[in-house]
Coordinates of N, CA and C in Angstrom, one line a residue:
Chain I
X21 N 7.4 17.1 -33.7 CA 7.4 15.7 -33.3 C 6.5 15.6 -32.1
X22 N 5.8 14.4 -32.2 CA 5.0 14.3 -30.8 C 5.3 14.0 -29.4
X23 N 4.3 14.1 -28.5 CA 5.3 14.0 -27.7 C 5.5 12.5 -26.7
X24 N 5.6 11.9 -26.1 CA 6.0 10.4 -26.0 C 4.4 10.6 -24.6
X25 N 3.0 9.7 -24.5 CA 2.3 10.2 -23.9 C 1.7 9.1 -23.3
X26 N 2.3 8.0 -22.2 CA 1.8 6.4 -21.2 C 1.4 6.7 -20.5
X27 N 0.6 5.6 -20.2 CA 0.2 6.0 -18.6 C 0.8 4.7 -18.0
X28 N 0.9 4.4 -16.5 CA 2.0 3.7 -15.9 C 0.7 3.5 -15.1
X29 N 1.1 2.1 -14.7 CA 0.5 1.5 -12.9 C 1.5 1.2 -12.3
X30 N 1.0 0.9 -10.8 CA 1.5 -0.1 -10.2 C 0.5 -0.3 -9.1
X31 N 0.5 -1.5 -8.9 CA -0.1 -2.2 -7.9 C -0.1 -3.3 -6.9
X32 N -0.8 -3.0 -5.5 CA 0.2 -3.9 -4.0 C -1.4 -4.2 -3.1
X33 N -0.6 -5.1 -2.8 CA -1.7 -6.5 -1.8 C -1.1 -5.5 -0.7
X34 N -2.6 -5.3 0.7 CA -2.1 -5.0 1.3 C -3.4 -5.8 2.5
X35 N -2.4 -6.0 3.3 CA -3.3 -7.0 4.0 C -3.3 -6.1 5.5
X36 N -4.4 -6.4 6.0 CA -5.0 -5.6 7.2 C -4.8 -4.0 7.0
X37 N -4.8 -3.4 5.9 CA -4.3 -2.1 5.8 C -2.6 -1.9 5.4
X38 N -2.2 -2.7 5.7 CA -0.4 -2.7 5.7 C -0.1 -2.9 4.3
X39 N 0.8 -2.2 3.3 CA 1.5 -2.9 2.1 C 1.9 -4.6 2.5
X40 N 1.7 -5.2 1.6 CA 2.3 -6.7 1.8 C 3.0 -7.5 0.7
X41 N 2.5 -6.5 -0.3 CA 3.3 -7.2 -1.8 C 3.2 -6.0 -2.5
X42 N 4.2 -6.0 -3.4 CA 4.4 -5.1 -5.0 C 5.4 -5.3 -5.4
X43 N 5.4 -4.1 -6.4 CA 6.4 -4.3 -7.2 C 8.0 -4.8 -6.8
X44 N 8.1 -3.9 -5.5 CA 9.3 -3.8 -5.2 C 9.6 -5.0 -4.0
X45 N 8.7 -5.7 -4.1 CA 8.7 -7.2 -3.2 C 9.3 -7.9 -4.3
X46 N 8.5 -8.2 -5.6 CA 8.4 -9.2 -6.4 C 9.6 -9.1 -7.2
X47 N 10.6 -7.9 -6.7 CA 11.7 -7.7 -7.4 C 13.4 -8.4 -6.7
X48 N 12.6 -8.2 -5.2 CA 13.1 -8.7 -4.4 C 13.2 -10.3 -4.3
X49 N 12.5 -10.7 -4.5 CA 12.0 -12.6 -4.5 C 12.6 -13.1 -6.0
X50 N 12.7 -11.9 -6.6 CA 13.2 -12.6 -8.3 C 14.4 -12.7 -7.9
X51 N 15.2 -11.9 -7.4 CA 16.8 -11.7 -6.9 C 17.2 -12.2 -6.2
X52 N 16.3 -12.8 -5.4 CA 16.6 -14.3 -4.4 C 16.9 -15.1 -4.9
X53 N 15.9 -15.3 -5.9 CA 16.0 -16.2 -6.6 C 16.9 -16.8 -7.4
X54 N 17.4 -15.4 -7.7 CA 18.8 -15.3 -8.7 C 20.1 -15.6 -8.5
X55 N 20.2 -15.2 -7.2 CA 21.4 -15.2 -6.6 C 21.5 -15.8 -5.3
X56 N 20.5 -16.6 -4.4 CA 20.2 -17.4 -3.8 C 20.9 -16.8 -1.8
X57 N 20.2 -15.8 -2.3 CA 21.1 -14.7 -1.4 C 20.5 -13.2 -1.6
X58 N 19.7 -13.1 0.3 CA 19.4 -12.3 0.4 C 20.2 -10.8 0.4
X59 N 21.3 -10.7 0.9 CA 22.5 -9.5 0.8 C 22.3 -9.2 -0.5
X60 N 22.7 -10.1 -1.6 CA 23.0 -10.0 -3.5 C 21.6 -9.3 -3.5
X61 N 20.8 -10.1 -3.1 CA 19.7 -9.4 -3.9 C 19.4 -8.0 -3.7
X62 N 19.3 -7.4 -2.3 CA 19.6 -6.5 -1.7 C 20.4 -5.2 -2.6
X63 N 21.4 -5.8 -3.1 CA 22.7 -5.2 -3.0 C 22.5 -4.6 -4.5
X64 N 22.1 -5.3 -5.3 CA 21.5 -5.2 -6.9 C 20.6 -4.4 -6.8
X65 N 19.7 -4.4 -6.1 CA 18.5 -3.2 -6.1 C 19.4 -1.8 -5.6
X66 N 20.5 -1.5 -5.2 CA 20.8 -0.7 -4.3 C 19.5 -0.9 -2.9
X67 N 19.6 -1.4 -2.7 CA 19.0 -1.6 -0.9 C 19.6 -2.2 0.0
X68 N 19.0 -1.2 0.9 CA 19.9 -2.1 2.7 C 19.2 -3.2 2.5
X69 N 20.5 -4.1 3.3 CA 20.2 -5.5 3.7 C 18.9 -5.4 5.2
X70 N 19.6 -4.7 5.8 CA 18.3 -4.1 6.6 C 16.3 -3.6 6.3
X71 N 16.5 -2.9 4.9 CA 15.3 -3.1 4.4 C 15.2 -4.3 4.0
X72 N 16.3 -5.1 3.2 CA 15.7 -6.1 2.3 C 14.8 -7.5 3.4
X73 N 16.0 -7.1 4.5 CA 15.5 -8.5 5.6 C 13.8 -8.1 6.3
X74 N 13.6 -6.9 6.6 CA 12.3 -6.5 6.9 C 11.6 -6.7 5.8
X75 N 11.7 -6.3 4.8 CA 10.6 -6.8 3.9 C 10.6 -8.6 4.1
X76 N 11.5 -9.3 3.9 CA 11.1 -10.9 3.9 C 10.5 -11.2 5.3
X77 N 11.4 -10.6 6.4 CA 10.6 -10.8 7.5 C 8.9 -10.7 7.5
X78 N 8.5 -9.4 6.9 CA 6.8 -9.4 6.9 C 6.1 -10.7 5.9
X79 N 6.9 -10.7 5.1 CA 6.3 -11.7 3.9 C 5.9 -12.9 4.6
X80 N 7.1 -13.2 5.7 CA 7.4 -14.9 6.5 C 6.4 -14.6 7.0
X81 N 5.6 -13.5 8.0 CA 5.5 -13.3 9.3 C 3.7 -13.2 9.1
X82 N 3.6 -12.8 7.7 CA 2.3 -12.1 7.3 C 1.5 -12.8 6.6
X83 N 2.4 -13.5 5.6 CA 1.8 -14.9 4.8 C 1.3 -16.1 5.0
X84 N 0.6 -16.3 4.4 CA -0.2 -17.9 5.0 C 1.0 -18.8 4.9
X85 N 1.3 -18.7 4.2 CA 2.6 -19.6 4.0 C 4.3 -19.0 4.5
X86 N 5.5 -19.4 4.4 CA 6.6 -18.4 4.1 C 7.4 -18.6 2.6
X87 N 7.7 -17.4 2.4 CA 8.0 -16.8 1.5 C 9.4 -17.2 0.5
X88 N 10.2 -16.5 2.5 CA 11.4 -17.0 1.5 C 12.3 -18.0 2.7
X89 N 13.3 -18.8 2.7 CA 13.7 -19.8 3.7 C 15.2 -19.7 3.7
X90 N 15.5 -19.2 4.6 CA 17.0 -19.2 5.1 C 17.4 -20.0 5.3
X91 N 19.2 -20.5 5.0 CA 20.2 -21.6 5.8 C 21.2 -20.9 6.3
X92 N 21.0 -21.1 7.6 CA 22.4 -20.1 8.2 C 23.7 -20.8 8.0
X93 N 24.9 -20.4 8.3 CA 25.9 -21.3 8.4 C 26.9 -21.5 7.2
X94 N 27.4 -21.9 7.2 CA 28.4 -22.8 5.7 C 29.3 -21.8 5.0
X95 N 30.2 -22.0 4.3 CA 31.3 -21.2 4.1 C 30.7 -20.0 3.3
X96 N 29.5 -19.9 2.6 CA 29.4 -18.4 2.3 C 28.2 -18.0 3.4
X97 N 29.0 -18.2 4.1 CA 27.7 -17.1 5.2 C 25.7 -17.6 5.3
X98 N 25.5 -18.7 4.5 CA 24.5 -19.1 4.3 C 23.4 -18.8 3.5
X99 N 22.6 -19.0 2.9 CA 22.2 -18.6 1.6 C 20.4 -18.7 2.2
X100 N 19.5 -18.1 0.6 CA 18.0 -18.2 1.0 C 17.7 -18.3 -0.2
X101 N 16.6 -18.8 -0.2 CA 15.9 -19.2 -1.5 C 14.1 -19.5 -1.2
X102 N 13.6 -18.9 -2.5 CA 11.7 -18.4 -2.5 C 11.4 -19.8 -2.8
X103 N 10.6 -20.0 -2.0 CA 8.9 -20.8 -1.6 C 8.4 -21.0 -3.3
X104 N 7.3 -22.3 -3.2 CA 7.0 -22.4 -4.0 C 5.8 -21.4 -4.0
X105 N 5.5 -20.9 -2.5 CA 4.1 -19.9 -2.4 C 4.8 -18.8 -2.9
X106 N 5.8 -18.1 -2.6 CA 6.4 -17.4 -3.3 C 6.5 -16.9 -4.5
X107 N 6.5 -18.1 -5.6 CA 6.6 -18.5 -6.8 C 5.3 -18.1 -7.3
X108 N 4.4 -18.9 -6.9 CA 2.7 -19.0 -7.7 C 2.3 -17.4 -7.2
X109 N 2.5 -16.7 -5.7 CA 2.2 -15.3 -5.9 C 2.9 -14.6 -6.6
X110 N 4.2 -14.6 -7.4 CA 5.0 -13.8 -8.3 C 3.8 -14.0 -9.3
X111 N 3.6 -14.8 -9.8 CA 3.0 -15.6 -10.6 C 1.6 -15.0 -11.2
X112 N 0.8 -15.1 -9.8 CA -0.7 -14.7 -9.8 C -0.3 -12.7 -10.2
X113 N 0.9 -12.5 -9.5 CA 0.6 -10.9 -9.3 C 0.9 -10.3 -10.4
X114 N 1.8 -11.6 -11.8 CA 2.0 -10.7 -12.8 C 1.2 -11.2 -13.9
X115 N 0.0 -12.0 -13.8 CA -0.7 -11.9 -14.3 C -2.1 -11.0 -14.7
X116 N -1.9 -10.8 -12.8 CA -3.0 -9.3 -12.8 C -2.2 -8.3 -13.6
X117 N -0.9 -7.9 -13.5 CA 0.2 -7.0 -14.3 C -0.9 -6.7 -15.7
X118 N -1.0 -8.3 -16.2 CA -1.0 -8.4 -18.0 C -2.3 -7.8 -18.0
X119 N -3.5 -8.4 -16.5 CA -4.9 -8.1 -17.0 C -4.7 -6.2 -17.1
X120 N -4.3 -5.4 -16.1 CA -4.2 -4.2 -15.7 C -3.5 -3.2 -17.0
X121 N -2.7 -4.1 -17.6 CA -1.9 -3.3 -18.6 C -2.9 -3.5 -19.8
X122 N -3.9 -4.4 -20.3 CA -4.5 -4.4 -21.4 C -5.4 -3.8 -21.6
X123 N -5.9 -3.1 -20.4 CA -7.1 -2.2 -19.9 C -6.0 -0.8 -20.1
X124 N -5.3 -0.6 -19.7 CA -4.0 0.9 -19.7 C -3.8 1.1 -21.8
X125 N -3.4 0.0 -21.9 CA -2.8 0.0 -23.4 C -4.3 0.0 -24.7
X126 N -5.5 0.1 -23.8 CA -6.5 0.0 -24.7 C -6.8 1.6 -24.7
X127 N -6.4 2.3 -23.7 CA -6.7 3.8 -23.0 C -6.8 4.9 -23.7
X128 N -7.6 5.3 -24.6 CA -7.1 6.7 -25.6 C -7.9 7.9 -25.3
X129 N -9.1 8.2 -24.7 CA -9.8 9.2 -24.5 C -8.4 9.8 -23.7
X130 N -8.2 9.3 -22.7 CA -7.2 10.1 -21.5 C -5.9 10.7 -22.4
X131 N -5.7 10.2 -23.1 CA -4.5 9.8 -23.7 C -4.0 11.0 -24.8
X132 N -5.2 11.2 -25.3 CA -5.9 12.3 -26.4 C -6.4 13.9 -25.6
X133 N -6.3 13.6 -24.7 CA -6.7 15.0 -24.1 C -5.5 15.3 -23.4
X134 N -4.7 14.6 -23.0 CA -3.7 15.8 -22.1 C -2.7 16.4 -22.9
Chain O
X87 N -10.6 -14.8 13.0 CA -11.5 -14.0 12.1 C -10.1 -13.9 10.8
X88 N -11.1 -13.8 10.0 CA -9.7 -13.9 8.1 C -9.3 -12.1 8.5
X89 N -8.5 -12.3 7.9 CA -7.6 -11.0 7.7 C -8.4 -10.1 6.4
X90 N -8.4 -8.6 6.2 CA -8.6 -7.8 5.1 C -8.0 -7.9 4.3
X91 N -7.9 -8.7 3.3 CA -6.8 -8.3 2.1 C -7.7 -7.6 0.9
X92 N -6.4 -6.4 0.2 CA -7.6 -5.9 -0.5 C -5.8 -5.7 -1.6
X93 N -6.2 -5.4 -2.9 CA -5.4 -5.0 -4.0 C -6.0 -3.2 -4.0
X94 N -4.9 -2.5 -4.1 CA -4.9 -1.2 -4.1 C -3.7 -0.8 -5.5
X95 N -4.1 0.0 -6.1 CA -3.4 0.6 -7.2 C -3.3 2.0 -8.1
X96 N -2.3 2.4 -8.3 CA -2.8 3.9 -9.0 C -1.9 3.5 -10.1
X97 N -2.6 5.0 -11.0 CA -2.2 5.3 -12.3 C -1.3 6.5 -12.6
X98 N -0.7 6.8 -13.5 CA -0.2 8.1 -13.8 C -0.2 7.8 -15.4
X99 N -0.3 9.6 -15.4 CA 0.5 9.5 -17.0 C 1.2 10.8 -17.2
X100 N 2.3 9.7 -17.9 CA 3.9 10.2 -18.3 C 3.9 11.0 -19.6
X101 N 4.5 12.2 -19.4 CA 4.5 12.9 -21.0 C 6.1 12.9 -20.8
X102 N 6.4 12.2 -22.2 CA 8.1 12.1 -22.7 C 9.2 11.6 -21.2
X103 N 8.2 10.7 -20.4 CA 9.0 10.0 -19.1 C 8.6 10.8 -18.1
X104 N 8.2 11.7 -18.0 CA 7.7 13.2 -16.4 C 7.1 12.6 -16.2
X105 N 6.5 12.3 -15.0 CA 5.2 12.3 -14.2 C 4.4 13.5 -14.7
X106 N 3.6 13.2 -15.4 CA 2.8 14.8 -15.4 C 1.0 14.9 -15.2
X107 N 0.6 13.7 -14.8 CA -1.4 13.4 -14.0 C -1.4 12.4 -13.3
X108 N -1.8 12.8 -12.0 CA -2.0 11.4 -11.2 C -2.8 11.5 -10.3
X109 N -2.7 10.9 -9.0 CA -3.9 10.9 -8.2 C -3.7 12.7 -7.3
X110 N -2.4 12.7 -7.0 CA -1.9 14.2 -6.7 C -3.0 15.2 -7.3
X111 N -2.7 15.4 -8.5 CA -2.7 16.4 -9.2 C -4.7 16.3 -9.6
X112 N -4.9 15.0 -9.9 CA -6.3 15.4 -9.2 C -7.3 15.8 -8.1
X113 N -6.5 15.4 -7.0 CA -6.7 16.1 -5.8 C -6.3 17.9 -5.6
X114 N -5.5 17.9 -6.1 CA -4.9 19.3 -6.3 C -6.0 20.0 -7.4
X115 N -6.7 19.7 -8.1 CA -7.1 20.6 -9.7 C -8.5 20.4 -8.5
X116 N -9.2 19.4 -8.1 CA -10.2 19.3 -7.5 C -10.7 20.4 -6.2
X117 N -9.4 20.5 -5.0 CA -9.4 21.5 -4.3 C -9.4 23.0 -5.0
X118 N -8.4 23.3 -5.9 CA -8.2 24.7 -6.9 C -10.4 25.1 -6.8
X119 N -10.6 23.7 -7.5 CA -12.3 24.0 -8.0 C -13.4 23.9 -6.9
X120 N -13.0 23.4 -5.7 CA -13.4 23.8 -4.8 C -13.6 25.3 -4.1
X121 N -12.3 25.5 -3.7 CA -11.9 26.8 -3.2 C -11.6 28.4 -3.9
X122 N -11.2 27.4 -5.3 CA -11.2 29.3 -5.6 C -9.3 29.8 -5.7
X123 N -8.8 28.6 -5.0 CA -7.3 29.2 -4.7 C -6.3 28.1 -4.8
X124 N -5.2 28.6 -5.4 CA -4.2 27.0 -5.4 C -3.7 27.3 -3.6
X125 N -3.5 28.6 -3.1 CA -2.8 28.5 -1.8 C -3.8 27.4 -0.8
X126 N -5.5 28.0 -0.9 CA -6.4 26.9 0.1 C -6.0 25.6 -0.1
X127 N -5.9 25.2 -1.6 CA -6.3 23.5 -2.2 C -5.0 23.0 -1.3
X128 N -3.8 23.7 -1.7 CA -2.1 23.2 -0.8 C -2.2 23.0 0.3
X129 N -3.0 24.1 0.9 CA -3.1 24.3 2.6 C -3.9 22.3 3.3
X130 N -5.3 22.3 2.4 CA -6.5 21.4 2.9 C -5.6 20.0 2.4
X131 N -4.7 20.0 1.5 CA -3.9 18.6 1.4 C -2.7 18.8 2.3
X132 N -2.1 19.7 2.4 CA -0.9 19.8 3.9 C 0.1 19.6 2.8
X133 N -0.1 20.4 1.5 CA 1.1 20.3 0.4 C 1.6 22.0 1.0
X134 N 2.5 22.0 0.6 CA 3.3 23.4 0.7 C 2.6 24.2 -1.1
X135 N 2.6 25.8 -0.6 CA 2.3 25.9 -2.0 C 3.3 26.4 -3.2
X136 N 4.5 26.3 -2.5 CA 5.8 25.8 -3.7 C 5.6 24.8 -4.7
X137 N 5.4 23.5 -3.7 CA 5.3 22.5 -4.9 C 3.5 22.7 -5.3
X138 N 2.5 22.8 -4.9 CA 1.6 23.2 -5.8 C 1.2 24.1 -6.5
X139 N 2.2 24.7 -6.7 CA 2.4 26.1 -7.9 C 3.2 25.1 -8.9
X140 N 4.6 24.4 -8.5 CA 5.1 23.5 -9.8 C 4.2 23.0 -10.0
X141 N 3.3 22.0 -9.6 CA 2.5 21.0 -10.3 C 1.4 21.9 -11.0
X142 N 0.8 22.9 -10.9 CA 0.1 23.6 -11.9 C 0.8 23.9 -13.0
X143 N 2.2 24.6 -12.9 CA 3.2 25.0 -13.8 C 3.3 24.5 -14.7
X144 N 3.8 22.8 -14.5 CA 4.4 21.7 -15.1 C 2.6 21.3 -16.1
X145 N 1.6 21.4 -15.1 CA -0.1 20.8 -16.1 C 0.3 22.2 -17.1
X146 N -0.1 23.2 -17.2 CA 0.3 24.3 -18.0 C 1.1 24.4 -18.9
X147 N 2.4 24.0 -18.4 CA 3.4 23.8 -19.7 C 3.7 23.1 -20.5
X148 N 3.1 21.5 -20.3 CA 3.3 20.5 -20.8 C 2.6 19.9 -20.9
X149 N 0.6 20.8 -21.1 CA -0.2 20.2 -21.6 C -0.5 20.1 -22.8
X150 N -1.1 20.6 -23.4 CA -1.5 20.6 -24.7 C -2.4 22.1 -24.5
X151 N -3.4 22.5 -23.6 CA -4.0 23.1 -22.9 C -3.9 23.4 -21.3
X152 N -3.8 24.7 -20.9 CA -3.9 25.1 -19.7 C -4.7 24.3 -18.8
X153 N -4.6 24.0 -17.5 CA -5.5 23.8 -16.1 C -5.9 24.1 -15.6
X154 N -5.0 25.7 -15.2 CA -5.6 26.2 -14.3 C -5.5 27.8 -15.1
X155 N -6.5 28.3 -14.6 CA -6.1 29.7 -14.7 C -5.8 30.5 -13.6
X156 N -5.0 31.2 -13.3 CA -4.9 32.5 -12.0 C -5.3 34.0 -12.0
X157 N -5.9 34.3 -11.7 CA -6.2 35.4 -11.4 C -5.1 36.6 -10.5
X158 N -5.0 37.6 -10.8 CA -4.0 38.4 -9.9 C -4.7 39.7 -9.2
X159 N -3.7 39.9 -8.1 CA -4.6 41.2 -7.6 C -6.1 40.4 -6.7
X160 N -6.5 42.0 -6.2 CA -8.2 41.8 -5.8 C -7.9 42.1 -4.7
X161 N -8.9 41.8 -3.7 CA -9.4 42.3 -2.1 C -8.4 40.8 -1.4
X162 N -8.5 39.4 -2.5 CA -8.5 38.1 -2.0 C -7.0 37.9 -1.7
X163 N -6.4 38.7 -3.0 CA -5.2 38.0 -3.7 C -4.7 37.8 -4.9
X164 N -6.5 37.8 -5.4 CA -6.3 36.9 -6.4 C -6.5 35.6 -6.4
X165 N -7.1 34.9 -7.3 CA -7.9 33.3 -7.0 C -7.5 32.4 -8.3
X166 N -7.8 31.5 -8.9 CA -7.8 30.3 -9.3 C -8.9 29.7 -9.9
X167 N -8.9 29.2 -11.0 CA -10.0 28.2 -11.3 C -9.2 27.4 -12.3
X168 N -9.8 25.7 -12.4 CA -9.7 25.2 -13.4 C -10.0 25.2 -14.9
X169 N -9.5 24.5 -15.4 CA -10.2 25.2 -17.0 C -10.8 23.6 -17.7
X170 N -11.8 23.8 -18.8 CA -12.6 22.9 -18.9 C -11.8 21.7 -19.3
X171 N -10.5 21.7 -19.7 CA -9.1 20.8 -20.0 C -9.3 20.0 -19.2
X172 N -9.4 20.8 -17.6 CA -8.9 19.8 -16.4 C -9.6 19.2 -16.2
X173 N -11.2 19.7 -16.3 CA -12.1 19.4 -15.8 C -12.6 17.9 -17.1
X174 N -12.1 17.9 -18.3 CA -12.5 16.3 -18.9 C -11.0 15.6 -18.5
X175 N -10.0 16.2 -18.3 CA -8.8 15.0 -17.8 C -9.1 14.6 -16.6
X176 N -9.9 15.0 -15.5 CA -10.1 14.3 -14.5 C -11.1 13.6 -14.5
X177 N -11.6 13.8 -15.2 CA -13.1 12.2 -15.9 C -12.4 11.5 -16.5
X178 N -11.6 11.9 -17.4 CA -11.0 10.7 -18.3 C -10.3 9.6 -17.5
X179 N -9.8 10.2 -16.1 CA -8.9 9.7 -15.6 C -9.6 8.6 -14.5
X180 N -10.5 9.3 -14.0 CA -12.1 8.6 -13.0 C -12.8 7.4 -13.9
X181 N -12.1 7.7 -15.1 CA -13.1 6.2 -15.9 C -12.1 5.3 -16.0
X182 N -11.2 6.1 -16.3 CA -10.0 4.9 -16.6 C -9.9 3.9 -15.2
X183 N -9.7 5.1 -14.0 CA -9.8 4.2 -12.5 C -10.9 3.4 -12.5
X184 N -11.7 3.2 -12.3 CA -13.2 2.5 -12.4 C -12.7 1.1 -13.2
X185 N -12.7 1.4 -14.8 CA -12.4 0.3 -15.2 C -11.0 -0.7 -14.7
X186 N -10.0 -0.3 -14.3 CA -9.0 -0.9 -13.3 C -10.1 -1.3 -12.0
X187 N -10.5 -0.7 -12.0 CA -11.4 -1.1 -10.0 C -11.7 -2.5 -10.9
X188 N -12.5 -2.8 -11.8 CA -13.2 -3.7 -12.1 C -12.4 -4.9 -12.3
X189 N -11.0 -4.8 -12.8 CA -10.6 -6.0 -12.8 C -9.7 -6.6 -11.3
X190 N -9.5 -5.3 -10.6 CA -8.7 -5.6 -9.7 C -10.0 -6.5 -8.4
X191 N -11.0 -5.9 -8.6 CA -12.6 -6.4 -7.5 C -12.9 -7.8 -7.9
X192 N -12.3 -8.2 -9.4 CA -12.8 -9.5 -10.3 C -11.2 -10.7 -9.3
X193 N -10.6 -9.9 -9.3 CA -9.5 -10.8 -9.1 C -9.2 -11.7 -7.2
X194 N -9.3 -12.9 -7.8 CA -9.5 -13.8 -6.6 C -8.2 -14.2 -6.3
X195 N -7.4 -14.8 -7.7 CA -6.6 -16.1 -7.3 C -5.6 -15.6 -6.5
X196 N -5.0 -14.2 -6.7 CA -4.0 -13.6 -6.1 C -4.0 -13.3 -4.8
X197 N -5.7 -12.8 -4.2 CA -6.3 -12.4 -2.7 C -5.8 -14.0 -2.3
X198 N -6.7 -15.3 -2.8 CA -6.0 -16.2 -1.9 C -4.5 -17.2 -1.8
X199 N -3.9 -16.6 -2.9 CA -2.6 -17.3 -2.5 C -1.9 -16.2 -1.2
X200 N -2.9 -15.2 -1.0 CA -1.6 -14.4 -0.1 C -1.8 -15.1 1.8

């Protein structure tokens, strides 16, 4: 039987040298999104609320625009929800995804030799 | 003054889900063929040479063809070289990177939504 033989990316915007987006951003802003609530989202990834809020913090802090927008207050502890910039960069970055994977899934010399 | 934003990305490839080629392990086959030794290549990356004995192990046993070869004994130790396997998987792998550079260098819309 043969044996199972991908190759995998991943790839991240990183502005002035610093990570500023990837995968595990864009996973984060989908789960915002989902659950309209930074903790949930957090909590679903297995991640601290502590990492999850520093990652949005740099997004707010780093981005031309902000990312994601908090409401403090109200009977469930207050909720957040992603930007439309938010949105169009999810957007833009999984489009590069499609360009990067059609170039990977065309791949056979590499593929054939190991 | 605008900020640096740049898209950065790597590849790997997976035999049957393992990590088993990536930017590591061409740095690692690269020093071996530099030096002569998997202990120098470990030493000049600040890898321990536990795990860069696994990562030779794992290219060896789960390639199709050997990596590296070892030598035993001598005045040195005993030394290391690559084998011509490694030496086209890490071209295969340098072209593959290249053509990813090319679409990632092509790509605008995502540098300016950030």
């Amino acid at each position: 039987m043969g044996k199972n033989i991908e190759i995998r990316f991943r790839h991240w915007v990183y502005v002035d040298g610093i990570k500023f987006f990837g995968p595990g951003r864009v996973a984060l802003l989908e789960g915002i999104q989902e659950t309209g609530s930074i903790v949930k989202a957090a909590k679903s990834m297995g991640m601290s609320y502590k990492k999850a809020w520093a990652m949005v913090d740099a997004m707010n802090t780093y981005g031309q625009e902000p990312y994601v927008i908090t409401q403090k207050g109200g009977q469930q502890g207050g909720g957040a929800q992603i930007t439309g910039t938010a949105v169009k960069v999810i957007e833009a970055y999984k489009i590069l995804n499609e360009k990067l994977l059609r170039i990977v899934e065309a791949e056979n010399e590499l593929l054939d030799l190991i």
